[in-house]
Coordinates of C-alpha atoms and ligand atoms in Angstrom, one line a residue:
X1 CA 0.0 106.5 176.8
X2 CA -0.8 105.6 180.7
X3 CA -1.4 109.2 182.2
X4 CA -1.9 109.2 185.7
X5 CA -3.5 112.0 188.9
X6 CA -1.6 113.5 190.7
X7 CA -2.8 113.6 194.0
X8 CA 0.4 115.3 196.5
X9 CA 2.4 115.9 194.0
X10 CA 3.2 111.9 192.8
X11 CA 1.0 110.3 190.3
X12 CA -0.7 107.9 190.9
X13 CA -3.4 104.7 190.1
X14 CA -6.6 104.8 191.0
X15 CA -7.1 103.0 193.6
X16 CA -9.9 100.9 192.2
X17 CA -12.1 101.7 188.4
X18 CA -9.5 101.3 186.1
X19 CA -8.7 103.0 183.2
X20 CA -11.0 105.0 180.0
X21 CA -10.4 104.7 176.5
X22 CA -8.7 108.4 175.7
X23 CA -9.7 109.2 171.5
X24 CA -7.1 111.1 169.3
X25 CA -10.4 113.4 166.9
X26 CA -8.0 113.6 164.0
X27 CA -7.8 109.8 163.7
X28 CA -10.2 108.4 165.2
X29 CA -8.6 106.0 167.6
X30 CA -7.5 105.6 170.7
X31 CA -4.5 107.2 171.3
X32 CA -4.1 106.4 175.1
X33 CA -6.8 106.1 178.6
X34 CA -7.3 107.7 182.1
X35 CA -7.6 106.5 185.4
X36 CA -10.8 106.4 186.0
X37 CA -10.9 107.9 189.4
X38 CA -13.6 106.7 192.0
X39 CA -15.1 108.7 195.5
X40 CA -12.4 107.2 197.2
X41 CA -9.7 108.6 194.6
X42 CA -11.8 111.7 194.9
X43 CA -10.7 111.4 199.1
X44 CA -7.5 110.9 198.7
X45 CA -7.3 114.5 196.7
X46 CA -8.8 115.6 199.5
X47 CA -6.9 115.1 202.7
X48 CA -4.4 115.6 200.4
X49 CA -5.6 119.2 199.7
X50 CA -6.4 119.3 203.4
X51 CA -3.2 118.7 204.2
X52 CA -1.8 121.0 202.6
X53 CA -3.7 123.8 204.1
X54 CA -2.9 125.6 207.0
X55 CA 1.1 126.4 205.4
X56 CA -0.5 127.2 202.3
X57 CA -2.5 129.3 203.3
X58 CA 0.2 131.0 206.0
X59 CA 2.5 131.2 202.7
X60 CA 3.8 134.9 201.3
X61 CA 2.3 136.5 198.8
X62 CA 5.6 136.6 197.7
X63 CA 6.8 133.2 197.5
X64 CA 3.0 132.5 196.0
X65 CA 3.5 135.1 193.8
X66 CA 6.8 133.4 192.7
X67 CA 5.9 130.1 192.1
X68 CA 3.1 130.4 190.1
X69 CA 5.6 132.7 188.1
X70 CA 7.9 130.7 187.7
X71 CA 4.8 127.7 186.4
X72 CA 4.4 130.6 183.9
X73 CA 7.9 130.5 182.8
X74 CA 7.3 126.5 182.3
X75 CA 5.0 126.8 180.7
X76 CA 6.1 129.3 177.9
X77 CA 9.1 127.6 177.6
X78 CA 7.0 124.1 176.5
X79 CA 5.3 126.4 173.5
X80 CA 5.3 123.6 171.5
X81 CA 5.0 120.9 173.4
X82 CA 2.6 120.8 175.3
X83 CA 0.5 123.1 172.0
X84 CA 1.6 119.6 170.0
X85 CA -0.1 117.6 172.6
X86 CA -3.5 119.8 173.8
X87 CA -4.2 118.7 169.5
X88 CA -3.4 115.2 169.5
X89 CA -6.0 114.8 172.1
X90 CA -8.9 117.6 170.9
X91 CA -8.3 118.5 166.9
X92 CA -7.9 121.9 167.1
X93 CA -5.6 123.9 165.4
X94 CA -1.8 123.4 165.8
X95 CA -1.4 126.9 165.0
X96 CA -4.5 127.9 167.6
X97 CA -3.0 125.4 170.6
X98 CA 0.3 127.6 170.3
X99 CA -0.8 131.2 169.3
X100 CA -4.2 130.8 172.2
X101 CA -4.0 128.3 174.5
X102 CA -1.2 127.2 175.3
X103 CA 0.1 131.1 175.2
X104 CA -3.4 132.3 178.0
X105 CA -2.7 128.8 180.1
X106 CA 1.1 130.8 180.7
X107 CA -1.2 134.0 181.3
X108 CA -3.5 133.1 183.3
X109 CA -0.2 132.1 186.0
X110 CA 1.4 135.6 185.1
X111 CA -1.7 137.6 185.5
X112 CA -2.3 136.3 189.1
X113 CA 0.5 136.0 190.0
X114 CA 1.1 139.4 189.6
X115 CA -2.9 140.7 190.8
X116 CA -2.7 138.9 194.2
X117 CA -0.2 141.3 194.9
X118 CA -2.6 144.3 194.6
X119 CA -5.7 142.6 196.0
X120 CA -7.1 145.2 199.2
X121 CA -9.7 144.2 200.9
X122 CA -11.9 147.4 202.2
X123 CA -12.2 149.0 205.7
X124 CA -14.8 151.2 207.5
X125 CA -14.4 153.9 209.9
X126 CA -18.2 154.7 212.5
X127 CA -17.5 158.0 212.8
X128 CA -19.4 159.2 215.7
X129 CA -19.3 155.6 217.1
X130 CA -15.5 155.1 217.8
X131 CA -15.5 151.5 216.4
X132 CA -13.4 149.8 212.9
X133 CA -14.6 148.2 210.9
X134 CA -12.0 145.9 208.3
X135 CA -12.9 142.7 205.8
X136 CA -10.7 140.0 206.1
X137 CA -10.2 138.0 202.3
X138 CA -9.8 134.8 203.8
X139 CA -9.0 131.0 201.7
X140 CA -11.8 129.1 202.1
X141 CA -10.1 126.3 201.7
X142 CA -10.1 123.0 199.8
X143 CA -12.0 124.4 196.8
X144 CA -12.6 121.6 193.4
X145 CA -12.3 123.5 189.7
X146 CA -14.0 121.4 187.0
X147 CA -13.3 122.3 183.4
X148 CA -14.4 120.9 179.8
X149 CA -13.3 120.1 176.8
X150 CA -13.0 123.1 174.7
X151 CA -10.2 125.3 175.6
X152 CA -8.5 122.4 178.0
X153 CA -5.8 123.1 179.5
X154 CA -6.9 127.3 178.8
X155 CA -9.7 126.7 181.2
X156 CA -8.2 124.2 183.8
X157 CA -5.2 127.1 185.0
X158 CA -7.9 129.8 184.1
X159 CA -9.7 128.9 188.0
X160 CA -6.7 126.8 189.8
X161 CA -3.7 129.2 189.2
X162 CA -6.6 131.9 190.5
X163 CA -8.0 129.5 193.8
X164 CA -4.5 128.4 194.8
X165 CA -2.6 132.3 194.2
X166 CA -5.9 132.9 197.1
X167 CA -4.6 130.6 199.7
X168 CA -6.9 128.2 198.8
X169 CA -5.4 124.1 197.5
X170 CA -6.9 122.7 194.5
X171 CA -9.4 118.8 193.7
X172 CA -9.8 119.6 189.5
X173 CA -11.1 117.0 187.3
X174 CA -10.4 118.7 183.7
X175 CA -13.3 116.8 180.9
X176 CA -12.6 113.5 179.9
X177 CA -12.2 113.8 176.8
X178 CA -9.1 115.7 177.2
X179 CA -6.6 115.3 179.9
X180 CA -3.1 115.2 178.7
X181 CA -3.0 119.0 179.3
X182 CA -4.4 118.9 183.0
X183 CA -1.7 115.6 183.2
X184 CA 1.1 117.2 182.6
X185 CA 0.8 120.7 184.7
X186 CA 1.5 117.9 187.5
X187 CA 4.4 117.2 186.8
X188 CA 5.3 121.5 185.4
X189 CA 4.0 122.2 189.6
X190 CA 6.6 119.9 190.6
X191 CA 9.0 121.6 188.7
X192 CA 8.7 125.0 189.7
X193 CA 8.2 124.2 193.3
X194 CA 4.3 123.6 194.4
X195 CA 4.4 122.8 197.7
X196 CA 2.9 119.6 197.9
X197 CA -1.3 119.1 197.9
X198 CA -2.0 122.2 196.6
X199 CA -3.2 121.6 193.8
X200 CA -5.0 117.9 193.1
X201 CA -5.8 116.5 189.5
X202 CA -7.9 113.4 189.2
X203 CA -9.4 112.4 186.3
X204 CA -12.2 110.4 185.2
X205 CA -15.6 110.8 184.5
X206 CA -18.5 113.9 185.3
X207 CA -21.0 111.6 186.4
X208 CA -18.4 109.3 189.0
X209 CA -15.4 112.0 189.6
X210 CA -17.2 115.2 189.2
X211 CA -20.0 114.2 191.4
X212 CA -18.3 113.2 194.2
X213 CA -16.5 116.4 193.6
X214 CA -19.2 118.0 193.5
X215 CA -21.2 116.3 197.1
X216 CA -17.7 116.3 198.9
X217 CA -18.9 117.8 202.7
X218 CA -15.9 119.4 202.9
X219 CA -15.1 121.4 199.2
X220 CA -16.9 124.0 200.2
X221 CA -17.0 126.6 196.3
X222 CA -16.6 124.6 192.5
X223 CA -15.6 127.1 189.7
X224 CA -17.1 125.2 186.9
X225 CA -17.5 125.7 183.1
X226 CA -19.9 123.4 180.7
X227 CA -23.0 122.7 179.3
X228 CA -25.7 123.6 181.3
X229 CA -28.0 120.9 181.7
X230 CA -24.2 119.6 183.8
X231 CA -24.7 123.6 185.6
X232 CA -27.6 122.7 186.5
X233 CA -27.6 119.6 187.6
X234 CA -24.1 120.3 190.2
X235 CA -26.2 124.0 191.0
X236 CA -28.8 121.2 193.2
X237 CA -26.5 119.3 194.2
X238 CA -24.5 121.8 196.2
X239 CA -27.8 124.4 197.4
X240 CA -28.5 122.6 199.8
X241 CA -24.8 122.4 201.2
X242 CA -24.8 126.2 200.1
X243 CA -21.5 125.7 198.4
X244 CA -19.9 128.8 197.0
X245 CA -20.7 128.3 192.9
X246 CA -19.3 129.9 190.5
X247 CA -20.5 128.3 186.7
X248 CA -19.7 128.7 183.5
X249 CA -22.4 127.7 181.3
X250 CA -23.6 128.0 177.1
X251 CA -24.4 130.4 175.3
X252 CA -26.1 131.0 171.9
X253 CA -24.4 134.9 171.8
X254 CA -25.9 137.1 168.8
X255 CA -23.5 138.4 166.2
X256 CA -25.1 141.9 165.0
X257 CA -24.1 144.2 162.0
X258 CA -25.1 147.2 160.6
X259 CA -24.4 149.0 158.0
X260 CA -23.0 151.5 159.0
X261 CA -20.1 148.8 160.4
X262 CA -16.5 149.0 159.6
X263 CA -17.0 146.6 156.7
X264 CA -13.4 144.4 155.8
X265 CA -12.3 143.8 159.8
X266 CA -16.5 143.4 160.4
X267 CA -16.0 140.3 157.5
X268 CA -12.2 139.1 158.8
X269 CA -13.6 139.5 162.4
X270 CA -16.8 137.2 162.1
X271 CA -15.4 133.9 159.7
X272 CA -13.7 134.1 163.0
X273 CA -16.2 134.8 165.5
X274 CA -18.0 132.4 163.9
X275 CA -15.6 129.1 163.4
X276 CA -13.0 129.7 165.5
X277 CA -11.3 126.4 167.5
X278 CA -14.5 124.6 164.9
X279 CA -17.2 126.6 166.7
X280 CA -15.9 124.7 170.1
X281 CA -16.2 128.2 171.9
X282 CA -19.0 128.9 174.4
X283 CA -18.2 132.9 173.5
X284 CA -18.6 132.3 169.5
X285 CA -20.8 134.8 167.4
X286 CA -23.6 132.0 166.4
X287 CA -26.2 134.2 166.0
X288 CA -25.6 137.0 162.7
X289 CA -28.0 139.4 162.6
X290 CA -27.3 141.8 159.6
X291 CA -29.3 144.8 158.8
X292 CA -31.4 144.3 156.6
X293 CA -29.3 146.9 153.5
X294 CA -26.9 144.2 153.3
X295 CA -28.0 140.9 154.1
X296 CA -27.5 140.7 150.6
X297 CA -23.9 141.5 150.1
X298 CA -22.7 140.1 153.2
X299 CA -24.7 136.4 152.4
X300 CA -22.2 136.5 149.7
X301 CA -18.9 138.0 150.5
X302 CA -18.9 136.0 153.8
X303 CA -19.6 132.7 152.1
X304 CA -17.2 133.9 149.1
X305 CA -14.5 134.2 152.1
X306 CA -15.4 131.3 154.5
X307 CA -15.9 128.4 151.5
X308 CA -11.7 129.4 151.6
X309 CA -11.4 128.0 154.8
X310 CA -9.3 125.1 155.4
X311 CA -10.9 121.8 156.5
X312 CA -7.8 119.3 157.6
X313 CA -5.3 117.4 159.8
X314 CA -4.7 119.7 163.0
X315 CA -1.4 119.7 163.0
X316 CA -0.3 120.9 159.5
X317 CA 0.3 125.1 160.0
X318 CA -2.3 126.1 157.7
X319 CA -5.0 124.7 159.1
X320 CA -8.1 127.4 159.9
X321 CA -10.8 123.7 161.5
X322 CA -9.5 120.6 162.7
X323 CA -11.2 118.5 163.7
X324 CA -14.4 118.8 166.3
X325 CA -14.4 116.4 169.9
X326 CA -15.2 113.5 169.3
X327 CA -17.1 111.2 167.2
X328 CA -20.4 112.2 170.0
X329 CA -20.2 115.2 169.5
X330 CA -20.2 115.4 165.7
X331 CA -22.9 113.3 165.6
X332 CA -24.6 115.7 167.9
X333 CA -23.0 118.8 165.4
X334 CA -24.4 117.0 162.7
X335 CA -28.2 116.3 163.7
X336 CA -28.7 120.1 164.1
X337 CA -27.6 121.0 160.1
X338 CA -30.3 118.1 159.1
X339 CA -33.0 119.2 161.1
X340 CA -32.7 122.4 159.0
X341 CA -35.7 121.4 156.7
X342 CA -38.2 120.5 159.1
X343 CA -37.1 124.6 160.4
X344 CA -37.6 126.5 156.9
X345 CA -33.6 127.2 156.9
X346 CA -31.7 126.7 154.2
X347 CA -27.9 125.3 154.0
X348 CA -27.1 128.3 152.1
X349 CA -22.6 126.8 152.9
X350 CA -21.1 123.4 153.9
X351 CA -23.5 120.8 156.1
X352 CA -21.6 117.9 155.0
X353 CA -18.6 115.7 157.0
X354 CA -15.1 115.6 155.1
X355 CA -12.7 113.0 154.7
X356 CA -9.6 113.9 155.2
X357 CA -6.9 111.7 152.9
X358 CA -4.9 109.2 155.3
X359 CA -7.3 110.9 158.6
X360 CA -10.6 109.6 157.4
X361 CA -11.9 108.2 160.0
X362 CA -11.4 111.3 161.7
X363 CA -14.5 114.2 163.3
X364 CA -14.4 116.4 159.9
X365 CA -16.7 119.1 159.8
X366 CA -17.5 121.3 156.9
X367 CA -18.1 125.3 158.1
X368 CA -22.1 125.6 157.7
X369 CA -23.7 128.5 157.3
X370 CA -27.4 128.3 157.7
X371 CA -30.0 131.3 157.5
X372 CA -32.8 130.8 159.5
X373 CA -37.1 132.6 158.8
X374 CA -37.6 132.6 163.0
X375 CA -35.6 133.4 165.4
X376 CA -37.2 130.5 167.4
X377 CA -36.0 127.7 165.1
X378 CA -33.9 125.1 167.5
X379 CA -31.2 126.3 165.1
X380 CA -32.2 129.7 167.7
X381 CA -33.0 128.4 170.4
X382 CA -30.7 125.8 170.9
X383 CA -25.8 126.1 171.9
X384 CA -25.0 123.4 168.7
X385 CA -21.2 124.6 170.0
X386 CA -20.0 123.4 166.3
X387 CA -18.5 124.7 162.8
X388 CA -22.5 126.6 162.7
X389 CA -23.0 130.0 162.6
X390 CA -26.6 130.6 161.7
X391 CA -27.8 134.4 159.9
X392 CA -31.6 135.8 159.6
X393 CA -31.8 140.0 159.0
X394 CA -33.3 142.7 160.0
X395 CA -34.7 146.4 159.9
X396 CA -34.6 148.6 162.4
X397 CA -32.4 149.2 165.5
X398 CA -35.5 148.0 168.1
X399 CA -35.8 145.0 166.3
X400 CA -32.0 143.8 166.4
X401 CA -32.2 144.4 170.1
X402 CA -35.3 142.1 170.0
X403 CA -33.9 139.8 168.8
X404 CA -30.3 139.0 170.0
X405 CA -32.3 138.6 173.9
X406 CA -34.5 136.5 172.9
X407 CA -32.9 133.0 173.9
X408 CA -32.6 132.0 177.1
X409 CA -28.9 132.4 177.1
X410 CA -26.9 135.5 178.3
X411 CA -22.5 135.8 177.9
X412 CA -22.0 137.6 174.8
X413 CA -23.6 139.6 172.0
X414 CA -21.4 141.3 169.6
X415 CA -22.6 145.4 168.2
X416 CA -20.6 146.0 164.5
X417 CA -21.6 149.9 163.8
X418 CA -19.7 153.1 163.9
X419 CA -22.8 155.2 165.8
X420 CA -22.1 155.9 169.5
X421 CA -25.9 156.4 170.6
X422 CA -26.4 153.2 169.1
X423 CA -23.0 151.3 171.1
X424 CA -24.5 152.4 174.3
X425 CA -28.0 151.1 173.9
X426 CA -27.1 148.0 172.4
X427 CA -24.5 148.1 175.4
X428 CA -26.8 148.9 177.7
X429 CA -29.9 146.6 176.7
X430 CA -28.5 143.0 175.7
X431 CA -29.3 141.1 178.3
X432 CA -25.7 139.7 178.9
X433 CA -22.2 139.0 180.2
X434 CA -19.9 141.1 177.5
X435 CA -20.6 143.0 175.3
X436 CA -17.9 143.4 172.3
X437 CA -18.3 146.8 170.3
X438 CA -16.4 146.4 167.1
X439 CA -14.5 143.2 167.4
X440 CA -14.8 140.1 169.3
X441 CA -12.7 137.0 171.8
X442 CA -10.3 140.6 172.8
X443 CA -9.4 139.9 176.4
X444 CA -8.4 142.0 179.2
X445 CA -8.0 139.3 182.4
X446 CA -9.1 142.1 184.8
X447 CA -12.8 142.0 183.4
X448 CA -14.9 140.4 184.6
X449 CA -16.3 137.6 182.5
X450 CA -19.2 135.3 183.0
X451 CA -22.9 135.2 182.1
X452 CA -26.2 136.1 182.7
X453 CA -30.1 134.0 182.7
X454 CA -29.0 130.2 181.6
X455 CA -25.5 130.9 181.3
X456 CA -23.9 130.9 184.5
X457 CA -23.9 132.3 187.6
X458 CA -21.1 134.8 189.0
X459 CA -17.8 136.4 187.5
X460 CA -14.4 134.9 186.5
X461 CA -11.1 137.1 185.7
X462 CA -9.4 140.2 187.6
X463 CA -10.3 140.3 191.3
X464 CA -13.6 139.0 190.5
X465 CA -12.0 135.1 191.7
X466 CA -9.9 136.6 194.0
X467 CA -12.9 137.4 195.7
X468 CA -14.5 134.4 194.1
X469 CA -11.8 132.0 196.2
X470 CA -12.0 133.6 199.4
X471 CA -14.8 134.3 202.0
X472 CA -15.4 137.8 203.3
X473 CA -15.1 138.7 206.7
X474 CA -16.4 141.4 208.4
X475 CA -14.1 142.7 211.7
X476 CA -15.2 145.1 213.4
X477 CA -13.5 146.4 216.5
X478 CA -15.1 149.0 219.7
X479 CA -12.2 151.7 220.9
X480 CA -11.7 154.5 223.7
Ligands
LIG1 O1 -19.8 118.9 178.6 P1 -19.6 118.8 180.8 P2 -20.2 118.1 177.3 C1 -22.2 122.7 176.2 C2 -22.1 122.8 174.3 C3 -21.8 121.0 174.5 C4 -22.8 120.6 175.9 C5 -22.2 119.4 175.9 O2 -23.2 122.6 173.9 O3 -22.8 120.3 173.4 O4 -22.0 121.8 176.4 O5 -20.7 118.9 176.7 C6 -18.0 117.6 184.6 N1 -20.6 116.3 188.0 N2 -20.2 123.0 176.4 O6 -21.5 116.6 177.5 O7 -21.2 117.9 180.3 C7 -17.3 116.7 182.7 O8 -16.7 115.6 182.9 C8 -19.2 117.5 188.6 C9 -20.2 124.5 176.9 O9 -19.4 117.5 177.4 O10 -21.0 120.2 180.7 C10 -16.3 118.5 182.5 O11 -14.6 117.8 183.3 N3 -19.0 117.1 187.1 C11 -19.0 125.0 177.5 C12 -16.9 119.7 181.7 O12 -18.3 119.0 183.2 C13 -19.8 116.9 185.9 C14 -17.8 124.2 177.5 C15 -17.6 119.6 181.4 O13 -18.3 118.9 180.5 C16 -21.0 115.9 185.6 C17 -18.1 122.7 177.1 C18 -21.4 115.8 187.1 N4 -22.4 115.7 187.2 C19 -18.8 121.7 176.4 N5 -21.1 116.2 184.2 C20 -18.5 126.2 177.7 N6 -19.7 127.1 178.6 O14 -18.0 126.7 177.3 C21 -20.5 116.3 183.8 N7 -19.2 117.1 185.0

C-alpha cells in the first residue's frame, strides 16, 4: 500500500524524492511505501498551514472543541481498524493497540477538546498605580510536531491535539518506521470537518523531512519526542532561531522495590513495566533495584512469571510480546545483550531471538533479565529500549537513592513501599520528572509530563501543553 502526504486537506504524492519502503515487523517484509518528502513538500505544508492560521486562530473555542471531540469519536468508532493498522506497522500486540494506543489517541483529542474551554490566563492589578495587567495567550502560528515509532498514533496525537486546540496550525511528521495510523488520521480529520490546512502531515526520513521542519525559519515551535541524540541535534539547529522547544527524550528508569511493599501487586506490575510494548516505552522501568532482604525471592518469582509470557504473532489476542519495530532496532537491542558477559553481568532469563512458525523473518526477542553487579556498566547507563531489564540489589535507602539517580537520564522512577516517610523522601530527592509510588504508567492527562536531565526539556500534558503552544503577552493598561 502506498501512502501519501496530507497537505491542505488533500492526499498528495511527494513533489520529488519518490518513496521509501515500509516494513511489517512481524514478518520482516515490505508491505508498503511512504513518501520520501523533501524540503519542497515541507514548504508546501507550511504554506497551507500559514494560510489556514488567520481563520483557525479566530475560530471560537466552542467550534474548535466540537471538531476535536468529533475526531475523538471517529477514532473510537474505528478502534479495531486502527488497532490492526498499528499492530501491523509497529509489531505490537493487537490487544495492546486496542486497549491502550488507539483509546489513548481518542482520549488525547477529547481531553484537549475539554481543556481548551477551561484554559485561562492571569490578570494582575498593580495596586496604587492605577494600572491593570493581563496576559494574552495567543497561538504561536505554524508549529512542528515530530513523533517516534514506539507509540505511533498515541504520541502523534498527544502533540497535535493541544497544538490545534490552542489555535495553531501544524506541520507534523510521524516516524518513517510507523507512518500508517498518522496517514489514516488525515481522512478522519477531513471527516470531522477540520478546516483544510490546520493539520498537515508530511512523511519521510528524520534527517531530511524532519530536518526541514526544524530548519524552517517560520515554524516557530517544535514539539519532539524521540532519542536523546536526535533531541540534542534538534536543539542545536533550533536554538539560533530562538524557537520554542519541547523535547521528550530517552529514559533509564529505576524501579525501586522495598521489602515492605505489596509484593503481589509489585510483581504483577513489574512484569508490565519491564516488558510492555516489547520494552519500547520511554517510561519502562529498565533498571530494577531490589532490597537485599527479598532479592533472591524476587529473582525466583520474577523469572517464573516472565517465563510464562507469550512471544508471538502480534495479531493473536493472547500474545504478550510481539515483534520489535525494525531489524536495525532488534540488532541494537541484541548488541546490548551480547555485551553482558564483558560487563560481568549474568543473563538470568532470555537473551535469544525467537523464531515463530510461519513468521521466521519477524523481529522477535525473548524477554530478557540480566543481573548486573555495578550500576556503572553500559547495560545500566544506556537506553536499550527493548525487552531487556537489569536487576541488582541494594541494602539501604541511601544506596537505593544514589543508584536511582546515578544515571544521565531523569524521566521517571517507580518506588514500591508502604512507608510514608520513605515515599516522601524519595519523591523529593529523585531527579526525575515523574515518580510513581506503588504503580506504574498510571496516567492522568492533566499532569505535567516530561523529564529532567538528558530526558528532555519542557513538559507536555494538561495546561502545560497549552502554555507551550501559546505565546504569553503582557498587556498593561493605565487608567485615571
Ligand atoms: O529515534 P529518532 P530512533 C530512543 C531509543 C531508540 C533511540 C533511537 O533509545 O533506540 O531513541 O531511535 C525524527 N530532525 N527513543 O533513531 O531518530 C524521526 O524521523 C528532525 C526514545 O528511531 O529520535 C522520528 O520521526 N527529526 C523515544 C523521530 O525523530 C528527526 C522513542 C524520532 O526518531 C531528525 C523513540 C532530525 N535531524 C526512540 N532525525 C522516546 N522518548 O519515547 C530523526 N528525526
